[in-house]
Tab-separated table of C-alpha atoms and ligand atoms in Angstrom:
chain	number	residue	atom	x	y	z
P	1	MET	CA	-0.037	-0.038	0.015
P	2	GLU	CA	1.024	3.459	-0.702
P	3	ILE	CA	-0.214	6.036	1.858
P	4	ILE	CA	-0.159	9.652	0.340
P	5	ILE	CA	-0.854	12.333	2.771
P	6	GLN	CA	-1.719	15.706	1.727
P	7	PRO	CA	-2.550	18.930	3.837
P	8	THR	CA	-5.860	19.880	2.451
P	9	PRO	CA	-8.942	17.805	0.876
P	10	LYS	CA	-8.255	20.041	-2.302
P	11	ALA	CA	-4.656	18.684	-2.445
P	12	ALA	CA	-5.709	15.112	-1.720
P	13	SER	CA	-8.324	15.076	-4.535
P	14	GLU	CA	-6.017	16.682	-7.117
P	15	ILE	CA	-3.365	13.894	-6.455
P	16	ALA	CA	-6.338	11.483	-6.836
P	17	ALA	CA	-7.355	12.968	-10.164
P	18	ARG	CA	-3.617	12.738	-11.365
P	19	ILE	CA	-3.603	9.178	-10.483
P	20	VAL	CA	-6.822	8.552	-12.558
P	21	ALA	CA	-5.749	10.871	-15.356
P	22	ARG	CA	-2.567	8.915	-15.669
P	23	VAL	CA	-4.436	5.752	-16.080
P	24	LEU	CA	-6.669	7.542	-18.863
P	25	GLN	CA	-3.803	8.965	-20.712
P	26	ALA	CA	-1.795	5.376	-20.726
P	27	LYS	CA	-4.983	3.457	-21.760
P	28	PRO	CA	-7.567	5.599	-23.568
P	29	ASN	CA	-10.148	2.629	-23.375
P	30	ALA	CA	-9.411	2.216	-19.702
P	31	VAL	CA	-12.069	0.398	-17.410
P	32	LEU	CA	-12.746	2.541	-14.162
P	33	GLY	CA	-14.583	1.635	-11.167
P	34	LEU	CA	-16.286	4.642	-9.505
P	35	ALA	CA	-17.557	5.582	-6.229
P	36	THR	CA	-20.144	7.987	-4.922
P	37	GLY	CA	-20.514	10.223	-1.607
P	38	ASP	CA	-19.112	13.392	-0.517
P	39	THR	CA	-15.551	12.228	-0.931
P	40	PRO	CA	-15.093	12.194	-4.675
P	41	LEU	CA	-16.852	15.391	-5.117
P	42	LEU	CA	-13.720	17.377	-5.575
P	43	LEU	CA	-11.838	14.647	-7.451
P	44	TYR	CA	-14.751	14.689	-10.071
P	45	ARG	CA	-14.715	18.416	-10.347
P	46	GLU	CA	-10.895	18.168	-11.071
P	47	LEU	CA	-11.355	15.553	-13.477
P	48	VAL	CA	-13.870	17.562	-15.445
P	49	ARG	CA	-11.500	20.696	-15.230
P	50	LEU	CA	-8.766	18.542	-16.839
P	51	ASN	CA	-10.770	18.075	-19.696
P	52	LEU	CA	-9.717	14.280	-20.498
P	53	ASP	CA	-10.670	12.433	-23.393
P	54	TRP	CA	-13.328	9.709	-21.960
P	55	HIS	CA	-15.203	8.765	-25.296
P	56	LYS	CA	-13.382	5.069	-25.056
P	57	VAL	CA	-13.612	4.824	-21.338
P	58	THR	CA	-15.924	2.168	-19.490
P	59	THR	CA	-17.108	2.874	-16.117
P	60	PHE	CA	-18.583	0.631	-13.462
P	61	ASN	CA	-20.085	2.065	-10.330
P	62	LEU	CA	-19.764	0.493	-7.009
P	63	ASP	CA	-23.305	0.479	-5.680
P	64	GLU	CA	-26.856	1.799	-5.802
P	65	TYR	CA	-29.831	1.857	-3.416
P	66	VAL	CA	-32.506	-0.916	-3.938
P	67	GLY	CA	-35.844	0.648	-4.806
P	68	LEU	CA	-34.483	3.954	-6.025
P	69	ALA	CA	-35.269	5.042	-9.677
P	70	PRO	CA	-32.279	6.489	-11.530
P	71	ASP	CA	-33.872	9.840	-11.389
P	72	HIS	CA	-34.365	9.888	-7.463
P	73	PRO	CA	-32.467	12.843	-6.093
P	74	ALA	CA	-30.393	10.507	-3.797
P	75	SER	CA	-29.652	7.843	-6.459
P	76	TYR	CA	-26.132	7.116	-7.485
P	77	HIS	CA	-27.368	7.294	-10.963
P	78	ARG	CA	-28.303	10.871	-10.384
P	79	PHE	CA	-25.090	11.727	-8.485
P	80	MET	CA	-22.820	10.168	-11.178
P	81	TRP	CA	-24.536	12.067	-14.078
P	82	GLU	CA	-24.687	15.483	-12.097
P	83	ASN	CA	-21.264	15.283	-10.531
P	84	LEU	CA	-19.179	13.753	-13.442
P	85	PHE	CA	-20.811	12.173	-16.582
P	86	ASP	CA	-22.868	15.306	-17.807
P	87	HIS	CA	-19.607	17.195	-17.861
P	88	ILE	CA	-17.327	14.808	-19.898
P	89	ASN	CA	-17.373	13.238	-23.332
P	90	ILE	CA	-18.287	9.575	-22.056
P	91	VAL	CA	-20.342	7.337	-24.024
P	92	LYS	CA	-23.757	6.544	-22.212
P	93	LYS	CA	-23.601	2.825	-23.261
P	94	ASN	CA	-20.123	2.701	-21.479
P	95	VAL	CA	-21.621	3.799	-18.235
P	96	HIS	CA	-22.764	0.985	-15.712
P	97	ILE	CA	-24.454	1.477	-12.533
P	98	PRO	CA	-26.293	-1.020	-10.514
P	99	ASN	CA	-30.143	-0.838	-11.160
P	100	GLY	CA	-31.910	-0.312	-8.022
P	101	LEU	CA	-35.257	-1.181	-9.594
P	102	ALA	CA	-34.037	-4.865	-10.920
P	103	LYS	CA	-36.753	-7.341	-10.559
P	104	ASP	CA	-34.647	-10.293	-10.265
P	105	ILE	CA	-31.613	-8.901	-8.263
P	106	PRO	CA	-29.302	-11.812	-8.254
P	107	ALA	CA	-29.674	-12.174	-12.167
P	108	PHE	CA	-28.858	-8.439	-12.347
P	109	CYS	CA	-25.829	-8.934	-10.113
P	110	GLN	CA	-24.512	-11.952	-12.184
P	111	LYS	CA	-24.913	-9.799	-15.303
P	112	TYR	CA	-22.880	-6.994	-13.680
P	113	GLU	CA	-20.138	-9.209	-12.729
P	114	ASP	CA	-20.338	-10.721	-16.428
P	115	ALA	CA	-20.184	-7.141	-17.900
P	116	ILE	CA	-17.142	-6.535	-15.913
P	117	ARG	CA	-15.511	-9.674	-17.110
P	118	ALA	CA	-16.462	-9.125	-20.592
P	119	VAL	CA	-14.446	-5.915	-20.681
P	120	SER	CA	-11.384	-7.706	-19.206
P	121	GLY	CA	-11.774	-6.424	-15.541
P	122	ILE	CA	-11.392	-2.919	-13.861
P	123	ASP	CA	-8.084	-1.022	-14.237
P	124	LEU	CA	-8.468	1.325	-11.653
P	125	GLN	CA	-11.187	1.009	-8.896
P	126	VAL	CA	-11.733	4.425	-6.995
P	127	LEU	CA	-13.041	4.034	-3.452
P	128	GLY	CA	-14.237	6.090	-0.607
P	129	ILE	CA	-14.493	4.606	2.933
P	130	GLY	CA	-17.431	4.431	5.450
P	131	THR	CA	-17.114	5.530	8.998
P	132	ASP	CA	-17.366	1.807	9.821
P	133	GLY	CA	-14.714	0.868	7.152
P	134	HIS	CA	-17.034	-0.160	4.405
P	135	ILE	CA	-16.089	0.081	0.715
P	136	GLY	CA	-18.835	0.305	-1.759
P	137	PHE	CA	-21.669	-0.786	0.475
P	138	ASN	CA	-19.856	-3.853	1.953
P	139	GLU	CA	-20.588	-3.504	5.508
P	140	PRO	CA	-18.443	-5.083	8.364
P	141	THR	CA	-18.590	-8.862	8.269
P	142	SER	CA	-18.900	-8.814	4.571
P	143	SER	CA	-17.211	-11.885	2.899
P	144	LEU	CA	-13.826	-10.807	1.771
P	145	GLY	CA	-14.508	-12.842	-1.427
P	146	SER	CA	-17.918	-11.503	-1.973
P	147	ARG	CA	-19.235	-10.677	-5.425
P	148	THR	CA	-21.987	-8.251	-6.499
P	149	ARG	CA	-24.911	-8.786	-4.573
P	150	ILE	CA	-27.618	-7.312	-2.272
P	151	LYS	CA	-26.626	-6.018	1.133
P	152	THR	CA	-28.483	-4.617	4.094
P	153	LEU	CA	-27.069	-1.351	5.405
P	154	THR	CA	-25.889	-0.880	9.004
P	155	GLN	CA	-27.896	1.646	11.289
P	156	GLN	CA	-24.677	3.640	11.316
P	157	THR	CA	-24.318	3.905	7.485
P	158	ARG	CA	-27.971	4.808	7.290
P	159	GLN	CA	-27.496	7.483	9.894
P	160	ASP	CA	-24.379	8.861	8.024
P	161	ASN	CA	-26.297	8.779	4.637
P	162	ALA	CA	-29.467	10.434	6.054
P	163	ARG	CA	-28.304	13.743	4.967
P	164	PHE	CA	-28.797	12.819	1.209
P	165	PHE	CA	-32.486	11.850	1.914
P	166	GLY	CA	-33.600	14.465	4.423
P	167	SER	CA	-34.255	11.929	7.196
P	168	GLU	CA	-32.900	8.451	8.297
P	169	ALA	CA	-36.160	7.049	8.041
P	170	LYS	CA	-36.068	7.468	4.375
P	171	VAL	CA	-32.794	5.867	3.763
P	172	PRO	CA	-33.152	2.396	2.132
P	173	HIS	CA	-32.240	-0.513	4.085
P	174	HIS	CA	-30.987	-2.565	0.963
P	175	VAL	CA	-28.365	-1.908	-1.614
P	176	ILE	CA	-26.753	-3.579	-4.611
P	177	THR	CA	-23.034	-3.343	-4.094
P	178	MET	CA	-20.117	-4.806	-5.942
P	179	GLY	CA	-18.492	-7.464	-3.540
P	180	ILE	CA	-15.098	-7.165	-1.657
P	181	GLY	CA	-13.754	-9.950	-4.114
P	182	THR	CA	-15.014	-7.806	-7.260
P	183	ILE	CA	-13.349	-4.695	-5.883
P	184	THR	CA	-10.023	-6.483	-5.214
P	185	ASP	CA	-10.063	-8.064	-8.730
P	186	ALA	CA	-9.356	-4.508	-10.052
P	187	ARG	CA	-5.725	-4.264	-11.279
P	188	ARG	CA	-5.213	-1.382	-9.027
P	189	CYS	CA	-7.431	0.550	-6.275
P	190	LEU	CA	-7.339	4.178	-5.236
P	191	LEU	CA	-9.130	4.936	-2.123
P	192	LEU	CA	-9.492	8.659	-1.041
P	193	ALA	CA	-10.450	9.608	2.556
P	194	LEU	CA	-11.087	13.156	3.777
P	195	GLY	CA	-11.886	14.494	7.152
P	196	THR	CA	-11.560	13.420	10.880
P	197	LYS	CA	-14.777	11.316	10.571
P	198	LYS	CA	-12.863	9.012	8.592
P	199	ALA	CA	-9.477	8.852	10.588
P	200	GLN	CA	-10.410	5.809	12.733
P	201	ALA	CA	-11.661	3.735	10.156
P	202	ILE	CA	-8.582	4.627	8.006
P	203	ALA	CA	-6.183	3.765	10.971
P	204	GLU	CA	-7.855	0.261	11.310
P	205	ALA	CA	-7.782	-0.338	7.563
P	206	VAL	CA	-4.016	0.689	6.982
P	207	GLU	CA	-2.387	-0.253	10.447
P	208	GLY	CA	-4.803	-2.992	11.911
P	209	PRO	CA	-5.211	-6.660	10.789
P	210	ILE	CA	-7.009	-7.735	7.520
P	211	THR	CA	-10.561	-8.431	8.813
P	212	ALA	CA	-14.135	-8.415	7.396
P	213	MET	CA	-14.660	-5.957	10.438
P	214	ASN	CA	-13.049	-3.266	8.464
P	215	PRO	CA	-13.523	-4.294	4.659
P	216	ALA	CA	-11.338	-1.570	3.433
P	217	SER	CA	-8.455	-3.416	5.327
P	218	ILE	CA	-8.512	-6.117	2.359
P	219	LEU	CA	-6.318	-3.348	0.610
P	220	GLN	CA	-3.542	-4.423	2.541
P	221	ALA	CA	-3.621	-7.909	0.501
P	222	ILE	CA	-3.855	-6.556	-3.261
P	223	PRO	CA	-0.807	-5.729	-5.402
P	224	VAL	CA	-1.348	-2.049	-5.910
P	225	ALA	CA	-3.541	0.137	-3.580
P	226	LYS	CA	-2.888	3.837	-3.217
P	227	ILE	CA	-4.601	5.597	-0.293
P	228	VAL	CA	-4.916	9.138	-0.603
P	229	LEU	CA	-5.747	11.204	2.560
P	230	ASP	CA	-5.772	14.646	3.876
P	231	GLU	CA	-4.245	15.480	7.391
P	232	ALA	CA	-7.642	15.004	9.009
P	233	ALA	CA	-8.200	11.567	7.659
P	234	ALA	CA	-4.662	10.748	8.431
P	235	GLY	CA	-4.780	11.842	12.084
P	236	GLN	CA	-4.846	8.358	13.760
P	237	LEU	CA	-1.935	6.850	11.757
P	238	THR	CA	0.954	5.993	14.030
P	239	LYS	CA	3.408	5.748	11.015
P	240	ALA	CA	2.226	9.052	9.265
P	241	ASP	CA	5.578	10.588	9.402
P	242	TYR	CA	7.117	7.447	7.615
P	243	TYR	CA	4.587	7.707	4.953
P	244	ARG	CA	5.171	11.433	4.304
P	245	TRP	CA	8.926	10.761	4.123
P	246	VAL	CA	8.473	7.947	1.743
P	247	TYR	CA	6.327	10.015	-0.611
P	248	ASP	CA	8.381	13.099	-0.457
P	249	ASN	CA	11.541	11.380	-1.276
P	250	LYS	CA	10.267	9.478	-4.397
P	251	PRO	CA	11.642	10.401	-7.684
P	252	ASP	CA	8.973	12.419	-9.425
P	253	TRP	CA	8.374	9.629	-11.944
P	254	GLN	CA	7.180	7.307	-9.325
P	255	LYS	CA	5.010	9.808	-7.338
P	256	LEU	CA	1.688	8.557	-9.110
N	1	GLP	C1	-21.472	5.567	0.887
N	1	GLP	C2	-20.910	4.751	-0.339
N	1	GLP	C3	-19.358	4.300	-0.312
N	1	GLP	C4	-18.660	5.645	0.278
N	1	GLP	C5	-19.000	5.913	1.567
N	1	GLP	C6	-18.458	7.158	2.166
N	1	GLP	O1	-22.187	5.120	1.641
N	1	GLP	N1	-21.537	3.642	-0.680
N	1	GLP	O2	-18.968	4.183	-1.705
N	1	GLP	O3	-17.303	5.567	-0.095
N	1	GLP	O4	-20.384	5.668	2.025
N	1	GLP	O5	-19.352	8.338	1.955
N	1	GLP	P1	-18.834	9.841	2.087
N	1	GLP	O6	-17.950	9.964	1.000
N	1	GLP	O7	-20.206	10.502	1.691
N	1	GLP	O8	-18.537	9.991	3.339
């Protein structure tokens, strides 16, 4: 794992955007896994500003709420179009987001997995992290080998996401999410975390044991994982000075 600590959310998001941009520049038909939530907002804004060529890019989003139509204001479909896809030259048929209205959810999930395989897998998976360590919507105790499937949200996640719905009662209980196994099949992962609210989950994920109790900790076990943090999210790391030294002393070509 490479831990990159930046002074501000903006600086962290710009580094994350450069990592994504590098992938698109090296492989114009790259396959990206994308995340939602407050965390990637500045990253997506920066990607739009960079004015990259997305016309051959394919994307797969991590998750969606069961029962929400694509045009629901809190749906991840709506989030992705408003915050990224409407502002870049991506081709609509290359965008994949789980369908919260799927009638046969297991069949839909299998098709999602098949679609990822059909494009030879994900080149770069962008991730945020929940305050309980979830990635996608893989809540604590999710199987570390899980595939795309339906999951039930914890009360903590429903509380955390109530701000998007106006009240906790309106937050769906069920979601479709890529599994942890689906995520870790990606050729590389980039996890962005911002703010003190994420500091404990990050410390456990980076410096604790690999455990289903903190799904993000599985990133310790994959070949290429970059964890980009602002100072607040890095606040509980015991080896932060070491991570800073490593990053500051890298040759420029190796920095991304
Ligand atoms: C959400 C999403 C995750 C996201 C996480 C953190 O519920 N399913 O993909 O990384 O929780 O969200 P935020 O960035 O808003 O803190």
